[in-house]
Short mmCIF file of C-alpha atoms in Angstrom, two decimals:
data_model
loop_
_atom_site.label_atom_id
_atom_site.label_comp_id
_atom_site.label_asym_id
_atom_site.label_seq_id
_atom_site.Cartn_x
_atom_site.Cartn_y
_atom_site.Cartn_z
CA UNK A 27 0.00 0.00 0.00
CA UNK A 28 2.11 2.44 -1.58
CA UNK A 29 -0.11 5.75 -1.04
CA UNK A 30 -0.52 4.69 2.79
CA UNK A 31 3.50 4.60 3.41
CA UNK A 32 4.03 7.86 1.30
CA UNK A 33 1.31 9.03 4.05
CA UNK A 34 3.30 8.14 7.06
CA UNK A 35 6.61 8.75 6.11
CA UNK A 36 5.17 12.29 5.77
CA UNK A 37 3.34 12.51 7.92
CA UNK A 38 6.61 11.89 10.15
CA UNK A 39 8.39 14.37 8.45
CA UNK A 40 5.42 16.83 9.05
CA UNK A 41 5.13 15.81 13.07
CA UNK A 42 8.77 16.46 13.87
CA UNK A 43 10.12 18.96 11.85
CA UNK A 44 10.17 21.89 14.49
CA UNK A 45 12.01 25.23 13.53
CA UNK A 46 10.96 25.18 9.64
CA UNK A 47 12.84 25.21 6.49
CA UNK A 48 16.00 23.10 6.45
CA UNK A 49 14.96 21.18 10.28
CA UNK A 50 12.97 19.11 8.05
CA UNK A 51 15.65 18.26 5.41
CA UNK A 52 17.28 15.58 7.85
CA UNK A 53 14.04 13.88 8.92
CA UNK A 54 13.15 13.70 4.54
CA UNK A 55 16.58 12.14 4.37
CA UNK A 56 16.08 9.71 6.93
CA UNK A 57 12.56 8.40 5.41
CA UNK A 58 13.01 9.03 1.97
CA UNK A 59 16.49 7.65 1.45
CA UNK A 60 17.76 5.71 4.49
CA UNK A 61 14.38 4.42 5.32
CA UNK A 62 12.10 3.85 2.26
CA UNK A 63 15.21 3.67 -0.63
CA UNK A 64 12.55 5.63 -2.52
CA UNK A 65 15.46 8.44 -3.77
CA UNK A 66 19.56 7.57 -4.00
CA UNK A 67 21.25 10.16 -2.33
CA UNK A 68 22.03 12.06 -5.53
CA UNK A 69 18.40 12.56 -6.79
CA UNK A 70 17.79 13.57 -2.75
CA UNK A 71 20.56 16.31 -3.40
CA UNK A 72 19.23 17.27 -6.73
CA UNK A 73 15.22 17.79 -4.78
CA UNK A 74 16.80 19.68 -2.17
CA UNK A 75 18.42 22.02 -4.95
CA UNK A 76 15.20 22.22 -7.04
CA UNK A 77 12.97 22.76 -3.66
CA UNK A 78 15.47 26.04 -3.19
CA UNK A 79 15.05 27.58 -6.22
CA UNK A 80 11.52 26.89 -6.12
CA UNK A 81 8.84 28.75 -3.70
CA UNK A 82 7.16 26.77 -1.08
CA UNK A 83 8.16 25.14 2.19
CA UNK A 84 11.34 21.97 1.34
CA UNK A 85 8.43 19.30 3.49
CA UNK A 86 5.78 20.62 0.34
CA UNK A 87 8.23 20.40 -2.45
CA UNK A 88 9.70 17.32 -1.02
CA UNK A 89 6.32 15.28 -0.46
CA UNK A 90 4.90 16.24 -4.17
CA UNK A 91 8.19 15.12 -6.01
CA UNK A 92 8.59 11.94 -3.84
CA UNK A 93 5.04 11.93 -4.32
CA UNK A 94 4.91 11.62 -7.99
CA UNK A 95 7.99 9.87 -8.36
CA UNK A 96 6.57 6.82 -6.91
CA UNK A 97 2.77 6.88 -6.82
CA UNK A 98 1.97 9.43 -9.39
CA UNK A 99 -0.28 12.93 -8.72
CA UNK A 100 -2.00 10.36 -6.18
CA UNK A 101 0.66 9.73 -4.25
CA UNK A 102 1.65 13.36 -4.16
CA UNK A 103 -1.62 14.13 -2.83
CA UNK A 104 -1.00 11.65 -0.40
CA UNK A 105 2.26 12.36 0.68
CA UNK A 106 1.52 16.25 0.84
CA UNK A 107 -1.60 15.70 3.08
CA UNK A 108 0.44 13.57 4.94
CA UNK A 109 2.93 16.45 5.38
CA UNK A 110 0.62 19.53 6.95
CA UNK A 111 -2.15 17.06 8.78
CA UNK A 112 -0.28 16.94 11.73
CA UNK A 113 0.69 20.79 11.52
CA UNK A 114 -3.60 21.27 11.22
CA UNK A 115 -4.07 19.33 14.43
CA UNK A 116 -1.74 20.81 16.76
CA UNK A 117 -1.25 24.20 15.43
CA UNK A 118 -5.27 24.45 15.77
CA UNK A 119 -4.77 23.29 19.25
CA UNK A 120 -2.23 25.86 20.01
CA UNK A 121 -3.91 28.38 18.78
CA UNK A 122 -7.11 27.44 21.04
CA UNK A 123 -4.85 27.59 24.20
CA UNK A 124 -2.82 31.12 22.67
CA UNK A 125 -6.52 32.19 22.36
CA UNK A 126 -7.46 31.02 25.97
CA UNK A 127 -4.16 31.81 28.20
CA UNK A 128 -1.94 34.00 25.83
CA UNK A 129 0.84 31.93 27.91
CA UNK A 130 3.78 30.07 25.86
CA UNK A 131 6.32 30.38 28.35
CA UNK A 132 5.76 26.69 29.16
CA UNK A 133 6.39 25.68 25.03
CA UNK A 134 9.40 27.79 25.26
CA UNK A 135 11.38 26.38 27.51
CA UNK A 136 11.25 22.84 25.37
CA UNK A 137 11.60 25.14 22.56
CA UNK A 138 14.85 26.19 24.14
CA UNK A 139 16.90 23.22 24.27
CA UNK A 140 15.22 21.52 20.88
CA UNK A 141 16.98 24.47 18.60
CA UNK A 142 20.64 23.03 19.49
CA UNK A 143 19.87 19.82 18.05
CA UNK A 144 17.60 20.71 15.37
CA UNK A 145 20.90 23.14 14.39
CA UNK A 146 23.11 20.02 14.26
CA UNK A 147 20.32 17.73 12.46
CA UNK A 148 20.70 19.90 9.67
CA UNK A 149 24.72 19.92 10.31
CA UNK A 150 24.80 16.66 9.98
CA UNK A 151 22.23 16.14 6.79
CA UNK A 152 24.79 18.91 5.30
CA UNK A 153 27.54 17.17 5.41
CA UNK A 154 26.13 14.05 4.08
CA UNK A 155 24.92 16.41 0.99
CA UNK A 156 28.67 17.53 1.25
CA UNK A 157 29.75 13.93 0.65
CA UNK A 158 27.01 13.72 -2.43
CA UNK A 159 28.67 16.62 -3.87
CA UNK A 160 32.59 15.18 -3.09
CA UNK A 161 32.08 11.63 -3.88
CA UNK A 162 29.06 11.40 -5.40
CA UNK A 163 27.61 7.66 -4.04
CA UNK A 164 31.53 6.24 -4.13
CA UNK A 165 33.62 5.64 -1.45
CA UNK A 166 35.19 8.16 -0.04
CA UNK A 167 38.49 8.26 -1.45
CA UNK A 168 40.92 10.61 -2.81
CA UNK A 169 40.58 9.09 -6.38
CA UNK A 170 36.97 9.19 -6.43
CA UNK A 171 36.86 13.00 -4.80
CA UNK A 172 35.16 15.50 -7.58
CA UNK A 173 37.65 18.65 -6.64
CA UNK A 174 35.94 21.27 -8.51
CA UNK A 175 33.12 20.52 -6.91
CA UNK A 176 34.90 20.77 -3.39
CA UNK A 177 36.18 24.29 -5.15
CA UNK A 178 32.44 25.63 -6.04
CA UNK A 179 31.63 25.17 -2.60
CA UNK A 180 34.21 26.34 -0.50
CA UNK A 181 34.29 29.58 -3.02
CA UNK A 182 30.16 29.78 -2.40
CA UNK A 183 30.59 29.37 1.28
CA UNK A 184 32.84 32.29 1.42
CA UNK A 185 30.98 34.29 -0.48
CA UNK A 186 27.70 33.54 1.71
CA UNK A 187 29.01 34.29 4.90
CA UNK A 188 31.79 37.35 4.18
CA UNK A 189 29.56 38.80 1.59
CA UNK A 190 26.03 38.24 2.30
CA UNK A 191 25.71 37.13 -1.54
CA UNK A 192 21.89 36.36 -2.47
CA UNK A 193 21.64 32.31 -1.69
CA UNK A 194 20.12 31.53 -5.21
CA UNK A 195 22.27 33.80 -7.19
CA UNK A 196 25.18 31.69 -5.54
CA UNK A 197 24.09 28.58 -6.28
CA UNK A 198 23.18 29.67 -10.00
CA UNK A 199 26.69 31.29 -10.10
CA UNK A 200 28.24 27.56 -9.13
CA UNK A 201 26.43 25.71 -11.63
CA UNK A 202 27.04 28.13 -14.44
CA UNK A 203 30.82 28.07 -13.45
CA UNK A 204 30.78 24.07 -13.33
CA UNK A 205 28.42 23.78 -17.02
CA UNK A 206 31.21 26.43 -17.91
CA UNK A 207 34.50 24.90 -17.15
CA UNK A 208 33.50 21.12 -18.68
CA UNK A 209 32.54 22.98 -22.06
CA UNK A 210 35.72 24.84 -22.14
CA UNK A 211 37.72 21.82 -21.54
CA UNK A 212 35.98 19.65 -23.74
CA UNK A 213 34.65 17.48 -21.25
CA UNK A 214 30.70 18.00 -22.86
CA UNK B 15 -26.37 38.27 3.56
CA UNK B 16 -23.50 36.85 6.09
CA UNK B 17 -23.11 34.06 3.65
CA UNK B 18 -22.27 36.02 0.73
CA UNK B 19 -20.17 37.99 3.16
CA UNK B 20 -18.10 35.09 4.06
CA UNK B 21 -17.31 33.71 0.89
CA UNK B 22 -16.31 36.60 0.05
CA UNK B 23 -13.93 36.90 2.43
CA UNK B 24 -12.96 33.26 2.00
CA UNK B 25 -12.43 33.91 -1.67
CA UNK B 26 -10.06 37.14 -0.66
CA UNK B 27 -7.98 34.63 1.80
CA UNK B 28 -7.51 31.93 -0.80
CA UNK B 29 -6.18 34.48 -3.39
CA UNK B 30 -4.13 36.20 -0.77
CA UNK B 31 -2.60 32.95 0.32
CA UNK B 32 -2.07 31.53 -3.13
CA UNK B 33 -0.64 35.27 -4.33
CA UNK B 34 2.02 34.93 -1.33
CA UNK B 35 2.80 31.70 -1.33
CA UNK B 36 3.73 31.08 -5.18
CA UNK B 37 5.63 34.56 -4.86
CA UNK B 38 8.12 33.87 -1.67
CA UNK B 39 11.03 32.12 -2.11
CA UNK B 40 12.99 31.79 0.54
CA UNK B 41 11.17 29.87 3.60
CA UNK B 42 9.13 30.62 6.34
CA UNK B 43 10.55 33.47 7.63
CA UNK B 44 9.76 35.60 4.88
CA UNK B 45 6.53 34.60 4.23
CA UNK B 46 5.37 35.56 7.87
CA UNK B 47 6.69 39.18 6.51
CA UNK B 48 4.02 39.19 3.39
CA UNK B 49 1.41 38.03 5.37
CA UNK B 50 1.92 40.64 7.84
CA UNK B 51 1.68 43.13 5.07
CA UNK B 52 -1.66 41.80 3.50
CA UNK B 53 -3.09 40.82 6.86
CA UNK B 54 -2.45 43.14 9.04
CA UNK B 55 -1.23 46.58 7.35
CA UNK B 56 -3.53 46.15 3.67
CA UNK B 57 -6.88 43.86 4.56
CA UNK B 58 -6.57 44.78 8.50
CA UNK B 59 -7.96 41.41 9.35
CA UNK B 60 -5.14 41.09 12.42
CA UNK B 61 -3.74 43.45 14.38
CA UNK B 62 0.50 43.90 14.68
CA UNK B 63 0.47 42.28 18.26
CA UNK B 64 -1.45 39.07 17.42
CA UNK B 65 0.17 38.68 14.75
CA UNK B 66 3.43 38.55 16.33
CA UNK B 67 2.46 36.01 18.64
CA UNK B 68 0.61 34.07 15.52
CA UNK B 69 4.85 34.33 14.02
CA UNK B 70 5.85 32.86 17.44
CA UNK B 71 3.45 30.13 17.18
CA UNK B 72 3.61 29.04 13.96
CA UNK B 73 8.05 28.92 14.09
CA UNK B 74 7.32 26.99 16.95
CA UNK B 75 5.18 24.38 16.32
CA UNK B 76 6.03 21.16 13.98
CA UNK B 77 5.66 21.69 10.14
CA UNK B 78 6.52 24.05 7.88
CA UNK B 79 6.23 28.04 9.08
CA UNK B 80 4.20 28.64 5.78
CA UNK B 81 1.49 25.82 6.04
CA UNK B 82 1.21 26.79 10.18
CA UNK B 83 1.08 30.38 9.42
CA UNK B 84 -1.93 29.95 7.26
CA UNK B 85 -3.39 27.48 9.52
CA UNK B 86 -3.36 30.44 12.41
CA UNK B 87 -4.19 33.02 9.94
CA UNK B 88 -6.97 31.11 8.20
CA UNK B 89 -8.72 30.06 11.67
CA UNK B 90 -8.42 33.78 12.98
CA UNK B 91 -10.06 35.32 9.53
CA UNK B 92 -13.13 32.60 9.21
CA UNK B 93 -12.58 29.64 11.77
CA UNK B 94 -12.38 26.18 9.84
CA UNK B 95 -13.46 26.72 6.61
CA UNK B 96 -10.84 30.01 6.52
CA UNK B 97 -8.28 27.22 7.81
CA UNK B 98 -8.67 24.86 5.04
CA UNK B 99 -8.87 28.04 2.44
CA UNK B 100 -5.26 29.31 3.86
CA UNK B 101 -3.75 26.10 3.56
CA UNK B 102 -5.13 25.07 0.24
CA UNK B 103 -3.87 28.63 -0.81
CA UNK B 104 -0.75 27.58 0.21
CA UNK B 105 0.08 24.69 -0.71
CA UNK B 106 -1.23 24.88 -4.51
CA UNK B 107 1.88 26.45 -5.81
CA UNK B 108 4.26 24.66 -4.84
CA UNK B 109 2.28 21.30 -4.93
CA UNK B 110 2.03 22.96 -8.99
CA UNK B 111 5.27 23.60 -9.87
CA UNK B 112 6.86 20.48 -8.09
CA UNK B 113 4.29 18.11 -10.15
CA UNK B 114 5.67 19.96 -13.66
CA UNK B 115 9.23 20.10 -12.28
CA UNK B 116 8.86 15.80 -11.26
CA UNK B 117 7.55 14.94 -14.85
CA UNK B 118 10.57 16.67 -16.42
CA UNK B 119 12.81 16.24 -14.04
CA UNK B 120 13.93 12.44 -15.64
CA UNK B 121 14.78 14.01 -19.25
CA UNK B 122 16.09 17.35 -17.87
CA UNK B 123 18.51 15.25 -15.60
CA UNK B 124 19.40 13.24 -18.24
CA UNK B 125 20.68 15.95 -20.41
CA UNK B 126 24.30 16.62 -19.88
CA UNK B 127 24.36 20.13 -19.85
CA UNK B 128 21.61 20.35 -17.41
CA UNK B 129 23.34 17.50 -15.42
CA UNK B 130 26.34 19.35 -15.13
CA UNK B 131 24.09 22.46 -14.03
CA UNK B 132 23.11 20.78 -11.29
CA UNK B 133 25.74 19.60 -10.32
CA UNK B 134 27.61 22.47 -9.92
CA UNK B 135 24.36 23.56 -8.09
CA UNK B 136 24.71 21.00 -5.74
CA UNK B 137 27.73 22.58 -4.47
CA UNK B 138 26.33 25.75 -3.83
CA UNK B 139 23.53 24.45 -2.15
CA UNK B 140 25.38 22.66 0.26
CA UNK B 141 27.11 25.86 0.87
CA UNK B 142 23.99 27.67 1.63
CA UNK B 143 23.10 25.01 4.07
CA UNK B 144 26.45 24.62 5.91
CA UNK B 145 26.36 28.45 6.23
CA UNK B 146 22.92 28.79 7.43
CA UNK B 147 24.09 26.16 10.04
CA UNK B 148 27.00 28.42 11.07
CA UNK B 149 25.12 31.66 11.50
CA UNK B 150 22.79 28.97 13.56
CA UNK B 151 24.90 27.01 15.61
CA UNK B 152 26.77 30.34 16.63
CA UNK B 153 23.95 31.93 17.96
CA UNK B 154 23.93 28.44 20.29
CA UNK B 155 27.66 29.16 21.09
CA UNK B 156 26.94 32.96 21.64
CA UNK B 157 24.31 32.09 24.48
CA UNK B 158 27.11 30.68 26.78
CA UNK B 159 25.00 27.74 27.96
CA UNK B 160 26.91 25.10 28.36
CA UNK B 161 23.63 22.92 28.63
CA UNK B 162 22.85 24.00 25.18
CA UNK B 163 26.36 23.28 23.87
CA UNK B 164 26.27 19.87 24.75
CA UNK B 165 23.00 19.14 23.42
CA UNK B 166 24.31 20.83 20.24
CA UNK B 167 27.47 18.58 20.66
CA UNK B 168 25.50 15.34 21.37
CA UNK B 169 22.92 15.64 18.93
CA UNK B 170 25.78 16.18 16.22
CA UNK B 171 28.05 12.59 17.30
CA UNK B 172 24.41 11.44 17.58
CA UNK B 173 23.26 12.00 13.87
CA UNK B 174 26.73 11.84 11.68
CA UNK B 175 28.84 9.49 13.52
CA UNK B 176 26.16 6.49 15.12
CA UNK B 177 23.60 7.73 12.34
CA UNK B 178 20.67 7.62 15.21
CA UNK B 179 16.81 7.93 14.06
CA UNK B 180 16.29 11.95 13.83
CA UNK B 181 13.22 11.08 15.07
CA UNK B 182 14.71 10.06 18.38
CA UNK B 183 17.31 12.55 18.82
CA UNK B 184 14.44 15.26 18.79
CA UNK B 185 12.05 13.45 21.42
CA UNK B 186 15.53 12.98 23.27
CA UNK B 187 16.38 16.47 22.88
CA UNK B 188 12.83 17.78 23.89
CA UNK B 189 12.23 15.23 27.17
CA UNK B 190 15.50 16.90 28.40
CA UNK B 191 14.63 20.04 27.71
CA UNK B 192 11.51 19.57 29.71
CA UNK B 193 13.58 17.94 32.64
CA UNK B 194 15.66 20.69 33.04
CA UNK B 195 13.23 23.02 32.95
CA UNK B 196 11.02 21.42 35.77
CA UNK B 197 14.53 21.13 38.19
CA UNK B 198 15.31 25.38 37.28
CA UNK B 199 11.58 25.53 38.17
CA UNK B 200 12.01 23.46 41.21
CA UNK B 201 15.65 25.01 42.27
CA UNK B 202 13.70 28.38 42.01
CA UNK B 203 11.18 27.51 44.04
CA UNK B 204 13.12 25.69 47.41
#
């Protein structure tokens, strides 16, 4: 039942993904590659590039192209629902109690020490994309290490954080540059 | 009379949400800014205050900010049925442009140039992660808990070096949260 485990897996992503955007990139990567083999690591990479460019929350983009990928516009449906159901149950419920005690000191203080690991969740699904990017799905090996790639992104990292350079313009900048250098060098 | 009145308002939400949601790029954060300009300073539906608090609420709950923001939005503007509108608003567009991008997606990455395009995209993407991490994991540092550091720490040996369910790690991270919140509490209070 193909449509119900596109549900779940979602729905997991959609129940513990706390702190938005990239918080639920590890928890995707954990159902949607370790878990369900449904993407290789590579095509995971690619989504999380093409959910970037593209507007929407990553957990929306995510469910529709896993979605579609395995079950068709059905399964995207499903996996999408899936995604925001639990956000409709408990953020309703929230917003009863906001609405009744304007009081979130108590959520707050879980809040507090969930950010520090949520921060190195995504830490660690980053350097796993890192790997994607270095090795690809080989071993990790000096042979097998794609150096220009390790050059784009140390180059696109510096730009980020010493000059605040617009995130997409970056990453069209690096694959411009790669396209680029393989059709001056004859590699295309 | 009020019928007509509500769907009309209903009708305003679902544009509103589908106008800001296929227009934002860049995650939650920024779409809690549009909203705040329709909602609150254009259609004054919400007032600046409550919709602060709806921010707060919707960053902090599980899912993504968008799809909670309209969820708060929606229910505030016209209770369940304005709940369903917002979220249908919101996640049209993307659930749109991912379907056309997934059915191309096979022949575009088959293409060498575009192949190559991507992958050089890959790169940068990681670096937009990894540096969204830093500016994020040095506001941890920059607290000077060392409670928080460790978590931070932990978590990290957690997911990259024993590869631990996420899933665990947060309940993990969350149930000690709570604990040491209920000993401050209880250190406060003898």
């Amino acid at each position: 039942m193909v449509y119900l485990q596109l549900f779940l897996s979602f729905l997991k992503v959609g129940m513990f993904s706390i702190g938005g955007g990239y918080a639920a990139m590890p928890l995707i990567q954990s159902e949607v590659v370790s878990g369900h083999g449904w993407l290789s690591m590579g095509e995971f990479t690619d989504l999380i590039t093409i959910a970037e460019m593209t507007p929407g929350p990553i957990a929306v983009n995510s469910a529709t192209f896993v979605g579609i990928r395995i079950a068709g516009v059905p399964g995207a449906v499903a996996a999408t629902f899936g995604c925001i159901f639990p956000s409709c149950i408990i953020v309703s419920l929230l917003a009863f109690i906001y609405y009744k005690y304007k009081n979130m000191s108590a959520l707050q203080g879980i809040l507090q020490s969930l950010r520090p690991a949520v921060v190195a969740l995504i830490a660690g699904a980053g350097i796993s994309l890192l790997r994607t990017v270095a090795v690809g799905e080989e071993a990790l090996l000096p042979e097998n290490v794609n150096w220009l790639g390790i050059v784009l992104f140390a180059a696109a990292f510096f730009v980020l954080r010493k000059w605040k350079w617009n995130p997409i313009l970056v990453m069209f900048l690096c694959g411009i540059v790669n396209l680029g250098i393989h059709v001056i060098s004859g590699a295309v | 009379m009020e019928d007509s009145r509500k769907g009309k308002t209903l009708v305003q939400l679902f544009l509103s949400t589908l106008y800001i949601s296929a227009f934002t790029f860049g995650g939650g954060f920024v779409i809690i800014t549009f909203m705040k300009r329709k909602f609150v300073d254009e259609l004054h539906w919400i007032d600046e205050n409550e919709m602060l608090d709806l921010a707060a609420l919707a960053q902090s709950s599980p899912g993504a900010i968008a799809v909670n923001a309209a969820i708060l939005v929606g229910w505030r503007v016209a209770g369940f049925a304005g709940m369903v509108t917002a979220v249908v608003g919101t996640i049209l567009p993307p659930m749109l442009i991912l379907t056309v991008i997934s059915f191309f997606y096979q022949a575009f990455a088959a293409n060498p140039y575009v192949a190559l395009l991507l992958k050089g995209m890959q790169a940068g993407v990681v670096a937009v992660i990894l540096d969204v991490v830093w500016g994020l994991g040095g506001k941890v540092v920059k607290e000077r808990s060392l409670f928080l550091c460790v978590v931070m720490a932990a978590a990290f040996v957690a997911t990259a070096v024993f590869r631990v369910n996420v899933i665990l790690i947060i309940l993990a991270a969350a149930a000690v949260g709570m604990l040491r919140a209920l000993w401050l509490r209880r250190r406060v209070a003898s």
